[in-house]
XYZ file of C-alpha atoms in Angstrom:
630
model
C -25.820 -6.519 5.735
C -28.072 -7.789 3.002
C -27.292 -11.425 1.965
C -30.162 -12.078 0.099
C -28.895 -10.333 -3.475
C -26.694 -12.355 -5.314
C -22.920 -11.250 -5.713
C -23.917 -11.839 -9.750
C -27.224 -11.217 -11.407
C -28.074 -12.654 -14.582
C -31.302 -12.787 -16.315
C -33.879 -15.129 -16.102
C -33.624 -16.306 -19.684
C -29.661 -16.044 -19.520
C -30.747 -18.601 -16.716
C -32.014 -21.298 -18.874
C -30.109 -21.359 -21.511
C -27.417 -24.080 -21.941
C -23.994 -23.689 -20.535
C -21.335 -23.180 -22.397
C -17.942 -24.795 -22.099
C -16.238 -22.297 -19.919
C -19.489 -21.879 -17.918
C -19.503 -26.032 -17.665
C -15.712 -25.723 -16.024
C -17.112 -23.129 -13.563
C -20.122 -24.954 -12.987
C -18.158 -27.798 -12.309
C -15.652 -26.206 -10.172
C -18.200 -24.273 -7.915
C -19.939 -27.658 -6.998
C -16.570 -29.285 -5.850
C -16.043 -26.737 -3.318
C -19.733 -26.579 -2.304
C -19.626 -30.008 -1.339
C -16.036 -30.443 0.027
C -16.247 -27.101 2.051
C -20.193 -27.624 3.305
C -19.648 -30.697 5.180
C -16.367 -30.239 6.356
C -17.125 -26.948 7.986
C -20.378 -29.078 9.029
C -17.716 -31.838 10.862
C -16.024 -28.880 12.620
C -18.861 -27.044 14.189
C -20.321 -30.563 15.288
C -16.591 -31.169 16.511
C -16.234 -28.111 18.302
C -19.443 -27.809 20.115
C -18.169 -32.172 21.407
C -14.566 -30.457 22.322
C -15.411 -27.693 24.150
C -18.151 -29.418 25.942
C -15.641 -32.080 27.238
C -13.135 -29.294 28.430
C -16.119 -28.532 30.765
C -17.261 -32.076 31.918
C -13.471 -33.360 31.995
C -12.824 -29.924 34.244
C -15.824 -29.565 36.502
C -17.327 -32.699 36.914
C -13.938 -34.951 36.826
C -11.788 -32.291 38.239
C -9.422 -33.362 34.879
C -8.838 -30.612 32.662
C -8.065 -31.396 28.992
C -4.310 -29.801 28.922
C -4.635 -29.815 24.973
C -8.304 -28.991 24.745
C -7.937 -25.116 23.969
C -5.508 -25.712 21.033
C -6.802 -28.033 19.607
C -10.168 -26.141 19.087
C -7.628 -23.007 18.291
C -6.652 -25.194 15.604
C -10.035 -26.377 14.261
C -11.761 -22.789 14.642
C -8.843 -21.144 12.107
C -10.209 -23.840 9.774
C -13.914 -23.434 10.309
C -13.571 -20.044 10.124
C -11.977 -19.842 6.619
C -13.940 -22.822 5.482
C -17.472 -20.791 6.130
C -15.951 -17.404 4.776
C -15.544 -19.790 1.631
C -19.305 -20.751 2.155
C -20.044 -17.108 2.508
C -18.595 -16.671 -0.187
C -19.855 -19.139 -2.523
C -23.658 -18.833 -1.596
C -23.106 -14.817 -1.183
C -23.869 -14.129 2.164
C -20.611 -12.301 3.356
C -22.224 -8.857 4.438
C -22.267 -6.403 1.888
C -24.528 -2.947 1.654
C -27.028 -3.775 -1.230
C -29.157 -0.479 -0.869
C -27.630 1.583 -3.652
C -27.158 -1.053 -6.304
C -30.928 -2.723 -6.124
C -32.131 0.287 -7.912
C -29.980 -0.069 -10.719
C -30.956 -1.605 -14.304
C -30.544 -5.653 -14.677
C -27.693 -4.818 -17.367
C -25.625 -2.467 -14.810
C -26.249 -4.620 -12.394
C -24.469 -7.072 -14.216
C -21.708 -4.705 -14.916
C -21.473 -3.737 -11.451
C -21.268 -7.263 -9.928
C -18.586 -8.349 -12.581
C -16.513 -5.166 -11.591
C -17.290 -6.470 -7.513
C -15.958 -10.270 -8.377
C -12.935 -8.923 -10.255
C -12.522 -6.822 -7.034
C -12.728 -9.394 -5.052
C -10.245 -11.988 -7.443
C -7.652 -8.477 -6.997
C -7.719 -9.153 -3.080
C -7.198 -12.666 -3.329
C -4.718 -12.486 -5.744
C -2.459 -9.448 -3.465
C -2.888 -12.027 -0.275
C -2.441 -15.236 -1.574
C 1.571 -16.016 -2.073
C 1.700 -13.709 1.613
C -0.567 -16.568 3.005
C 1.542 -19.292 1.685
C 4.887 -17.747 2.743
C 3.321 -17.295 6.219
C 2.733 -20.858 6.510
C 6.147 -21.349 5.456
C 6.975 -19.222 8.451
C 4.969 -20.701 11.118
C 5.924 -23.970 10.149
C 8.946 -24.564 12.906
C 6.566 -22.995 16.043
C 5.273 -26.027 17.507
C 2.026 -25.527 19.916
C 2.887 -26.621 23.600
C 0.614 -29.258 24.293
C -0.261 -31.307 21.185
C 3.412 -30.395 19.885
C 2.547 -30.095 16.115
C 3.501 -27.508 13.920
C 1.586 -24.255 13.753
C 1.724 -24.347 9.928
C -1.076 -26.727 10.127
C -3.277 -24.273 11.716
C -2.491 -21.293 9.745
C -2.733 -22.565 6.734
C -6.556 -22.532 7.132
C -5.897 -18.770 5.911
C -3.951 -20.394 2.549
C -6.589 -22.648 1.772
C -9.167 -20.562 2.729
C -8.193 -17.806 -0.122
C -7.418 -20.195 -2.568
C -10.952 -21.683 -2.561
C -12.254 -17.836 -1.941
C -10.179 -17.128 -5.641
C -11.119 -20.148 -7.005
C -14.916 -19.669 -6.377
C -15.038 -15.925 -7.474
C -13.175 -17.643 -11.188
C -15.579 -19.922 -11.177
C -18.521 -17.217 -10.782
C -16.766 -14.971 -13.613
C -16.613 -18.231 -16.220
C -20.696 -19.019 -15.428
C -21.784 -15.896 -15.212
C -19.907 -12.661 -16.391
C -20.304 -11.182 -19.918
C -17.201 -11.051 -21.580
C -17.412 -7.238 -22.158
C -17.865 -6.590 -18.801
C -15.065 -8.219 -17.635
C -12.505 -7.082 -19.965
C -14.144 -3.338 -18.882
C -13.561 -4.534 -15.060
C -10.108 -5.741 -15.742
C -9.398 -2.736 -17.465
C -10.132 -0.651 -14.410
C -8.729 -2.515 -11.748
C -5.591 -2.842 -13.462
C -5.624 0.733 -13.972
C -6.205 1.419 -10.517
C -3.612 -0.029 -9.396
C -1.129 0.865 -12.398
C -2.231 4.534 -11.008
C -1.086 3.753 -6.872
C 2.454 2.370 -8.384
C 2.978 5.435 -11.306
C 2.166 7.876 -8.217
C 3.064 6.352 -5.254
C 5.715 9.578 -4.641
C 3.105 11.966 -4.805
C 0.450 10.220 -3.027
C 3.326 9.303 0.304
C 4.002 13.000 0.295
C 0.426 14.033 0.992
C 1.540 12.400 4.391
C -1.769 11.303 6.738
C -4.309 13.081 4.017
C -3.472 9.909 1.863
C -5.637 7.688 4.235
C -8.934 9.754 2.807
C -8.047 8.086 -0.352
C -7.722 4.591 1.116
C -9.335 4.258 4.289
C -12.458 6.729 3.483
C -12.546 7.381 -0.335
C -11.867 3.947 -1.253
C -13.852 1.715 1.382
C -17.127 4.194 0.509
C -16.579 3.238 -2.332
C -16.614 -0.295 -2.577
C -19.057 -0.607 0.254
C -21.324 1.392 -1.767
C -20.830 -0.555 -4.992
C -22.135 -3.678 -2.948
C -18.324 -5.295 -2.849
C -18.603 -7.029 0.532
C -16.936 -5.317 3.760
C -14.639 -7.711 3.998
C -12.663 -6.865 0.894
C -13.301 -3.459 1.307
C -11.240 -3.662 4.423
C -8.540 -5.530 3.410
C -7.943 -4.431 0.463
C -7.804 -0.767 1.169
C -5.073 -2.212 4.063
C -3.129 -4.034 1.060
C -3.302 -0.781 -1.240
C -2.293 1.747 1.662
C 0.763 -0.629 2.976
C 1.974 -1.216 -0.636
C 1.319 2.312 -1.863
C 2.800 4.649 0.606
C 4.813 1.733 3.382
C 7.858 -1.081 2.717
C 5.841 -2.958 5.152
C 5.391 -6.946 3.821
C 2.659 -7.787 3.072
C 3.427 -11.195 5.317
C 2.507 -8.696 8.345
C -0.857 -8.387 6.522
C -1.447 -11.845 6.912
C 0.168 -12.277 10.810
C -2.557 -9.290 11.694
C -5.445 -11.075 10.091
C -4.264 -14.556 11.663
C -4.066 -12.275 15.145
C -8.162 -11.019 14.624
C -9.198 -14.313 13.850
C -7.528 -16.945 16.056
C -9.073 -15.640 19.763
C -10.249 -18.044 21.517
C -13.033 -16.203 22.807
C -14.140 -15.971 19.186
C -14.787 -18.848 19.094
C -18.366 -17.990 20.849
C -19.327 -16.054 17.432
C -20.044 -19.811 15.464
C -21.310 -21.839 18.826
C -24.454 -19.194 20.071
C -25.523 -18.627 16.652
C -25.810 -22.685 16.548
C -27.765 -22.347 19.557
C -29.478 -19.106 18.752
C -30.986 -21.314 15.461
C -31.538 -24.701 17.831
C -33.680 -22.616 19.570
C -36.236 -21.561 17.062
C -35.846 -25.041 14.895
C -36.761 -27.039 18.623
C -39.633 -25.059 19.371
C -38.488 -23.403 22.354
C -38.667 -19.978 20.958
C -42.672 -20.659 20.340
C -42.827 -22.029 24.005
C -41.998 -18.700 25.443
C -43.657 -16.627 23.016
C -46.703 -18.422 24.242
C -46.702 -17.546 28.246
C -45.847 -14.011 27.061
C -49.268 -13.822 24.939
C -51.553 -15.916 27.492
C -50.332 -13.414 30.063
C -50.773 -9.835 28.689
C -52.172 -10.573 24.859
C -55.698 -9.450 26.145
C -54.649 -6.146 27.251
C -54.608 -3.253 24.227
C -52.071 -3.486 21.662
C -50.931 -6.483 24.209
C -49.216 -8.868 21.695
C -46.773 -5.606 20.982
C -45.856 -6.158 23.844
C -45.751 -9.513 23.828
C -42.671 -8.770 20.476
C -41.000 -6.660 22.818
C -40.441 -9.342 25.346
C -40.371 -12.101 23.177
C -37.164 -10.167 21.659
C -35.462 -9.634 25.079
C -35.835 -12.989 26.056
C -34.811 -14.251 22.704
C -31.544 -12.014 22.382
C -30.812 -13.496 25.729
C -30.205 -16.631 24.077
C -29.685 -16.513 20.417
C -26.801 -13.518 20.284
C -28.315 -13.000 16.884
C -30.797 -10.743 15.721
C -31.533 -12.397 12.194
C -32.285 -15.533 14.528
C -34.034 -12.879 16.987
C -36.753 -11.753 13.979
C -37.121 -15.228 12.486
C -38.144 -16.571 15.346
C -40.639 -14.187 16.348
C -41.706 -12.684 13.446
C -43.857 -16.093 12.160
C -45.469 -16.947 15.891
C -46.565 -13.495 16.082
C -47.580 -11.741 13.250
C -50.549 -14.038 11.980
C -52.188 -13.402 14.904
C -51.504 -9.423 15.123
C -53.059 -9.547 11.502
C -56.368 -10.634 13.083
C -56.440 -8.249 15.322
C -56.222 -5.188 13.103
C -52.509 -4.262 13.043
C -50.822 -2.583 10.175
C -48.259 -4.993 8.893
C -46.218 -1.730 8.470
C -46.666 -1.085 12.218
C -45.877 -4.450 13.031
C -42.000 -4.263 10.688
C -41.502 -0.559 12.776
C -41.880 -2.726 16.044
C -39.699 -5.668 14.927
C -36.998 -3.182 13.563
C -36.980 -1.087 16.984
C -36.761 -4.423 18.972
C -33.962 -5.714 17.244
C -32.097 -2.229 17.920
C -33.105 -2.185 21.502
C -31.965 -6.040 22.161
C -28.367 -5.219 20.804
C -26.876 -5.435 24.273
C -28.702 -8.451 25.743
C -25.622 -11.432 26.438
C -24.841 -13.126 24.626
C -25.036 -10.899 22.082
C -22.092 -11.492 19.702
C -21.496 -7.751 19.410
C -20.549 -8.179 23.337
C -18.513 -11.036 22.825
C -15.983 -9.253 19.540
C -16.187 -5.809 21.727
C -14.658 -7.919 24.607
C -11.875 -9.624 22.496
C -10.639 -7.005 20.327
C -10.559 -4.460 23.870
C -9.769 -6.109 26.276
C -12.784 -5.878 28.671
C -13.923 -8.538 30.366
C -16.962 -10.975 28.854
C -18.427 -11.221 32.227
C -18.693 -7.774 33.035
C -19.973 -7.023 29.495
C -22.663 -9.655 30.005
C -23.754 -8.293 33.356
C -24.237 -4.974 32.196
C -25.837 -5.498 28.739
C -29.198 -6.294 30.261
C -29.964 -2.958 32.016
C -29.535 -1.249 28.981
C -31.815 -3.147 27.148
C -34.467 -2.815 29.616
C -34.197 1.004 29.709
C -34.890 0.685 25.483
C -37.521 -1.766 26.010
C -39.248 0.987 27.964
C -38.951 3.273 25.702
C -40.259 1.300 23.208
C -43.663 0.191 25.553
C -44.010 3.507 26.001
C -44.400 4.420 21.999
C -46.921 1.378 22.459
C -48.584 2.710 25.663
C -49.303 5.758 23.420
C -50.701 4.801 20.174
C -52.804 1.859 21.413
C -54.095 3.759 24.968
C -57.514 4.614 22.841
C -58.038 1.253 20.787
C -60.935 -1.147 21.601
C -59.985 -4.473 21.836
C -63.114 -6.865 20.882
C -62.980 -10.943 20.248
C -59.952 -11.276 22.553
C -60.819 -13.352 26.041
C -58.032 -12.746 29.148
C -56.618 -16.178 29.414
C -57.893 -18.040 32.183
C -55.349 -18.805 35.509
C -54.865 -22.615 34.919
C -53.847 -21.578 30.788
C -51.375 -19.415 31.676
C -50.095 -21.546 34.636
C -49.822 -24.567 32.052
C -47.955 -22.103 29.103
C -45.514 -20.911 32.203
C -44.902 -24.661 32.815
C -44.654 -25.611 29.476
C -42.164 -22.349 28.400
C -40.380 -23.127 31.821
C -37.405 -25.434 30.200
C -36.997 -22.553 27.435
C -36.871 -19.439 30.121
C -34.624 -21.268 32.228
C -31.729 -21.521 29.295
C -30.775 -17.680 30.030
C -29.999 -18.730 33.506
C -28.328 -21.680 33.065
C -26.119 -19.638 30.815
C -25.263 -17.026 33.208
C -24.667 -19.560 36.076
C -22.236 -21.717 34.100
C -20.473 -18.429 33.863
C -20.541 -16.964 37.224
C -20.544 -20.289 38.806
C -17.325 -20.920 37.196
C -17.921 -24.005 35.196
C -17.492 -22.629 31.917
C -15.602 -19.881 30.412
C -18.021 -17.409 28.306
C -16.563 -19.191 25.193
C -17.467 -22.735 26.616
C -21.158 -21.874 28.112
C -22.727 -21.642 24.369
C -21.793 -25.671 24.277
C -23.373 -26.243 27.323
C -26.132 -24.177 26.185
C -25.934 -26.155 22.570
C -26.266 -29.883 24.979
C -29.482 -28.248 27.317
C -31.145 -26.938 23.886
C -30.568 -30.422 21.955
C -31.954 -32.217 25.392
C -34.542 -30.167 26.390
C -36.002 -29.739 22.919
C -35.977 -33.656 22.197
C -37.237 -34.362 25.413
C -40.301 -31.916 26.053
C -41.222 -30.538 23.179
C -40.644 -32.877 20.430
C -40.866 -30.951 17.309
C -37.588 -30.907 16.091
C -37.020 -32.147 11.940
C -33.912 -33.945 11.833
C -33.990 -32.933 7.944
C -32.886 -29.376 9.142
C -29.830 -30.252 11.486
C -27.384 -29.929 8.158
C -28.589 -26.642 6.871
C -28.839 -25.126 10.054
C -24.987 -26.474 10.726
C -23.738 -25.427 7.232
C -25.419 -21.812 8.099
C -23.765 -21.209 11.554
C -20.234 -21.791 9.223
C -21.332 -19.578 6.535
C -21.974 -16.828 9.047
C -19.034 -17.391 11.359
C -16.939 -17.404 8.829
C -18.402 -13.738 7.416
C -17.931 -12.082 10.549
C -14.804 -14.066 11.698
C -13.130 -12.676 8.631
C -14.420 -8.844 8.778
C -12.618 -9.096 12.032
C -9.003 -10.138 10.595
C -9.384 -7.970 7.927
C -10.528 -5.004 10.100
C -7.422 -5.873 12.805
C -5.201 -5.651 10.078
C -6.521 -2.301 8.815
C -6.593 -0.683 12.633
C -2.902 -2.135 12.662
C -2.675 0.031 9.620
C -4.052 3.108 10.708
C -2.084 2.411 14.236
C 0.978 2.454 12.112
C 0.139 5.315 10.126
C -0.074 7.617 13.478
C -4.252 8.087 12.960
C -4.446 6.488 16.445
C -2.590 9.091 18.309
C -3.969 11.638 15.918
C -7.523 10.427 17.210
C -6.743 10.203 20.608
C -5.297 13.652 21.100
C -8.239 15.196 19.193
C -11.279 12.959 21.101
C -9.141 13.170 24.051
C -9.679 17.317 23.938
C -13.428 16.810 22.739
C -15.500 19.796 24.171
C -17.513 18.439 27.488
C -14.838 16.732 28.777
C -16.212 12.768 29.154
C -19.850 13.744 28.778
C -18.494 15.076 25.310
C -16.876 12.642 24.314
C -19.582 10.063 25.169
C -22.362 12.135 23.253
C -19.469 12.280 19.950
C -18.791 8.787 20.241
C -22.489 8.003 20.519
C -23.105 10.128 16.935
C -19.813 8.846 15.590
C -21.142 5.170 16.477
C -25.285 5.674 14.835
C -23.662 6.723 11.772
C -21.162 3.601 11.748
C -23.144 1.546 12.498
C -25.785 2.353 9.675
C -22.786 1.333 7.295
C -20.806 -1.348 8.916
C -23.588 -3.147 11.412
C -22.011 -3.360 14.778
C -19.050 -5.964 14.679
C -17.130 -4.011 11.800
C -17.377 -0.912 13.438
C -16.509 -1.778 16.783
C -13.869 -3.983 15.390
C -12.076 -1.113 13.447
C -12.804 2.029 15.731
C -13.011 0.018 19.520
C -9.038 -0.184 19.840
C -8.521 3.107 19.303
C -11.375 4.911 21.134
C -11.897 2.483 24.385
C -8.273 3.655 25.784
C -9.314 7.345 24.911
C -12.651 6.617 27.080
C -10.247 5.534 29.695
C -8.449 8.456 29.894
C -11.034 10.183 30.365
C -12.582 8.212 33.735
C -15.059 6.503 31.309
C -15.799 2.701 32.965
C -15.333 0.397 30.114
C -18.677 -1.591 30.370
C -20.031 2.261 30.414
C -18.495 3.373 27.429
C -18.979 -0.469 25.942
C -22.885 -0.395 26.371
C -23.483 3.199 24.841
C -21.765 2.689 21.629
C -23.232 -1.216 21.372
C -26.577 0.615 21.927
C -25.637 3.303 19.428
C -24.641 1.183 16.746
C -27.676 -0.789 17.150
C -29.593 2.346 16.713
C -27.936 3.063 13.858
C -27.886 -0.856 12.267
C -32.044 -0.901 11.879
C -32.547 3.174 11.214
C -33.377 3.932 7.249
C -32.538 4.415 4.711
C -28.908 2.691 5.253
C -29.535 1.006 8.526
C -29.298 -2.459 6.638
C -30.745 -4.207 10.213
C -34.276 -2.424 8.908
C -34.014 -4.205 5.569
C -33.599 -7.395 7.083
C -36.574 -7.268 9.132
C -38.791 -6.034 6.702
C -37.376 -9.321 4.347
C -38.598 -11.796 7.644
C -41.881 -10.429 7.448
C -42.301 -9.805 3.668
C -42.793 -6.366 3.804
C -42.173 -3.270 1.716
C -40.333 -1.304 3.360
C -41.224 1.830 1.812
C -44.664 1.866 3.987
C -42.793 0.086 7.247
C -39.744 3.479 6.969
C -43.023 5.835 7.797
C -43.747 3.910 11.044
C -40.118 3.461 12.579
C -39.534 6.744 13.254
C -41.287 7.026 17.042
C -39.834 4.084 17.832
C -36.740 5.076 16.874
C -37.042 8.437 18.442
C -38.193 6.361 21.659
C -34.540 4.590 21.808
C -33.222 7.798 20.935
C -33.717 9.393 23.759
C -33.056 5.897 25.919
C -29.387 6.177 24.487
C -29.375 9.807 26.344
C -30.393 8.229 29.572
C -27.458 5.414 29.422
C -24.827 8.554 28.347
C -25.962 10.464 31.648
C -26.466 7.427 33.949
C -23.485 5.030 33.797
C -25.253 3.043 37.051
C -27.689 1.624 34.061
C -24.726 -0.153 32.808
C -22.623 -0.488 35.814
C -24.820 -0.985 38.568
C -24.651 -4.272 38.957
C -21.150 -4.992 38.292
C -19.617 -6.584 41.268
């Protein structure tokens, strides 16, 4: 989702002028929780990359295990999570669809974004007393091991949406026009004055009352730029207290359930690593052999971007640290040689949707906790998948570059490519060190990313030597800001599949999937439609968040293999994340390379098509995802 559009525009001249007194207070207000939330959240990431590290060394190489190590960092990872949705929140990055409202005019803009943070003030507000009263609830279960109260962990989710409130005030009092947000107010409370006066009618439509909430309503606010988060939960809050007795307490226990997995807990660590990677120079290492081995050949350095992307997803688990960290060591060069900046966006975008399934890609690692299926087995199969697209993709390549002349560009001579392949050799062997630790046994798939945070902060320091201290903070303070916007979309989609499992929708949707035409070959092609479109709207981990726990045990039922059925709808939403106009994966690569994306849309589309028809190969041949599952 777009992250680069601020939650509330003002002018440029509204900019400069002095602050008023209530804009002071806000002012004031939104520093104090920059500061106290930034390096806190900073503290726990550093602290949870030392803990989980330990568990490993104290288990494997002392034969020791920590008894208390995995609640402990239960514990801490509540709090980091809430602390860098606050972050999110405050420097507005939680993920949000910005297509729609961009086009609109500066001054309903403004009105928009006012009616988005009273929105968002509304879901704070419904959740907040729950969250306290739930801490109040947990407070006499004591944890096993370190025997302290549970209250201390869970009220991460209290603090956490007090902050979130008091930050979206704070934005209202610097920034809102008074108009607009007695207009918002207005609205809002009418909404909800409207659920209450008709809450008879609208239980009597029976199921036909979740188009209102769970398809009318979250369009809505999705499309309105509100982000996804709130347009989760709140739809939850409004269904449960429109048409249900249920408390909303529950609300809170279901969003507590999304967010405290332990093998979540991966989400914050790889994308740590997956920015280590690119700030120690590692990612420029490899990019390097690639281009000394095949850059001479035609359009060679495209596919130099489609291997630097594979190898990079390998490592990172995210694709905005996938482009950035291509994107700049290849392009300049590209440029030289003649290619269409355009061109060159179409081939980043396509990457990005064919590297979806490459471990440790953090779609893998939510699809595994919120279904069941094991991490392993999802890593082992994502890669065959992803070479199937990558072929696809060299063969769009293959095709408009089999006529070019290539002039000015020498073959690399034996002893330069030998020295890149040394050079790049610490880098390339991170992936494997990775999936040993795994297989091996000597780290659980939540642990490895710490032992893969240790190699990249050794290796790096050691061999290549271009690491700036002076970015170790940001880069910290961004792995909590987007942890904590995905960690959060999860508890907030958990509670609203709790909802719709409540509602009956589940069985509803089973019995009709179940009976899809095409028995399992059906109901993979459906599911692989169902999941392009989804994930166009809700990039991968909302959608497979909200829809896996309700489809995965209908795949089941139908002899589907789970890493099967896993890989197709990973690879489906990733074809739908970076496909125009809503695929908001495209937008994001045209931002890392600066380009319009009007002229880079034309260009997509054979790529695109390319991955389309690779998706049809891994619905008819489940041995591309399961062949080499033990």
């Amino acid at each position: 989702m777009s992250t680069d559009v601020p939650m509330m525009n003002i002018p440029a001249a509204a900019e400069s002028k002095p602050l008023g007194p209530v804009a002071k207070v806000g002012h004031f207000l939104d520093a104090c929780i920059r500061w106290s939330t930034e390096l806190c959240a900073a503290v726990l990431v550093v602290a949870e990359v030392a803990l989980l590290f330990a568990n490993v060394f104290y288990r494997y190489a002392l034969h020791d295990p920590l008894i208390w190590g995995d609640e402990l960092a239960t514990l801490l990872f509540i709090w980091l999570a809430m602390l860098g949705a606050v972050i999110a929140l405050r420097r507005n990055e939680h993920m949000r669809l910005t297509t729609f409202i961009a086009h609109l005019s500066p001054s309903r803009r403004a009105l928009v974004d006012t009616f988005g943070a009273v929105v968002v003030i509304a879901f704070m507000l419904a959740l907040l007393s729950p969250a306290w009263d739930y801490v109040s609830e947990q407070w006499p279960i004591t944890s096993a091991a370190l025997s302290i109260s549970d209250g201390y962990r869970v009220a991460a989710l209290a603090v956490g949406l007090t902050l979130m409130l008091a930050i979206s005030v704070a934005r209202l009092m610097e920034q809102a026009r008074p108009l607009h947000f007695l207009a918002s107010f207005v609205v809002v409370g009418g909404i909800a004055a409207a659920l209450m006066a008709f809450k008879v009618q609208i239980t009597a439509l029976g199921n036909w009352n979740l188009l209102i909430f769970f398809v009318g309503a979250v369009v809505f606010m999705i499309v309105i730029g509100i982000p996804i988060m709130v347009a989760f939960g709140l739809s939850t809050v409004a269904y449960l207290g429109t048409v249900t007795f249920t408390p909303m307490l529950i609300v809170m226990g279901r969003i507590d359930e999304g967010m405290s997995s332990l093998i979540l807990l991966a989400i914050p660590l790889f994308v740590f690593l997956g920015a280590l990677i690119e700030a120690m120079g590692m990612a420029r290492a490899m990019i390097r052999f690639l281009a000394s081995m095949i850059g001479h050949l035609r359009g060679g350095l495209s596919y130099v971007l489609v291997g630097a992307i594979y190898l990079v997803s390998g490592i990172s688990g995210s694709k905005a640290a996938d482009m950035a960290a291509v994107a700049p060591a290849l392009f300049p060069e590209m440029k030289k040689r003649g290619e269409d900046e355009n061109e060159l966006v179409a081939m980043l975008s396509a990457s990005g949707a064919m590297s979806e399934t490459i471990p440790p890609s953090l779609v893998l690692i939510t699809i595994g906790s919120v279904t069941g299926v094991s991490i392993s087995a999802l890593f082992t199969g994502g890669f065959m998948p992803a070479v199937v697209g990558a072929i696809a993709m060299i063969a769009v390549i293959w095709m408009k570059n089999r006529k070019r002349e290539v002039k000015g560009v020498e073959r690399a001579k034996p002893r330069d490519v030998i020295k890149a392949f040394f050079i790049a050799l610490p880098a390339l062997a991170l992936p494997v060190v990775i999936r040993a630790a795994v297989v091996e046994g000597v780290a659980t798939a939540t642990e490895v990313a710490s032992v893969g945070v240790i190699y990249t902060f050794v290796v790096g320091l050691l061999f290549y030597r271009s690491f700036d201290w002076k970015r170790l903070y940001p880069i910290i303070v961004s792995t909590a800001s987007l942890s904590g916007a995905i960690l959060i979309i999860i508890g907030c989609a958990t509670a609203m599949a709790w909802a719709l499992t409540q509602s009956g929708f589940s069985q509803q949707l089973t019995t009709l999937m179940a009976h899809a035409p095409g028995g399992a070959t059906g109901f993979l092609i459906i599911s692989s439609a169902a999941f392009v479109v989804l994930g166009s709207f809700l990039e991968g981990i909302p959608a497979i968040v909200l829809f896996g726990p309700l489809l995965f045990p209908v795949a089941r039922s139908l002899g589907v293999n789970d890493v099967h059925y896993a890989m197709v709808a990973i690879f489906a939403m990733g074809l739908g994340l970076f496909a125009p106009p809503f695929g908001v994966g495209f937008y994001a690569a045209c931002a890392v390379a600066k380009v319009n994306p009007d002229g880079a849309m034309k260009r997509v589309w054979p790529y695109l098509g390319a991955l389309a028809v690779a998706l049809s190969v891994l619905v008819a041949v489940p041995w591309v995802s399961t062949g080499f599952l033990s």
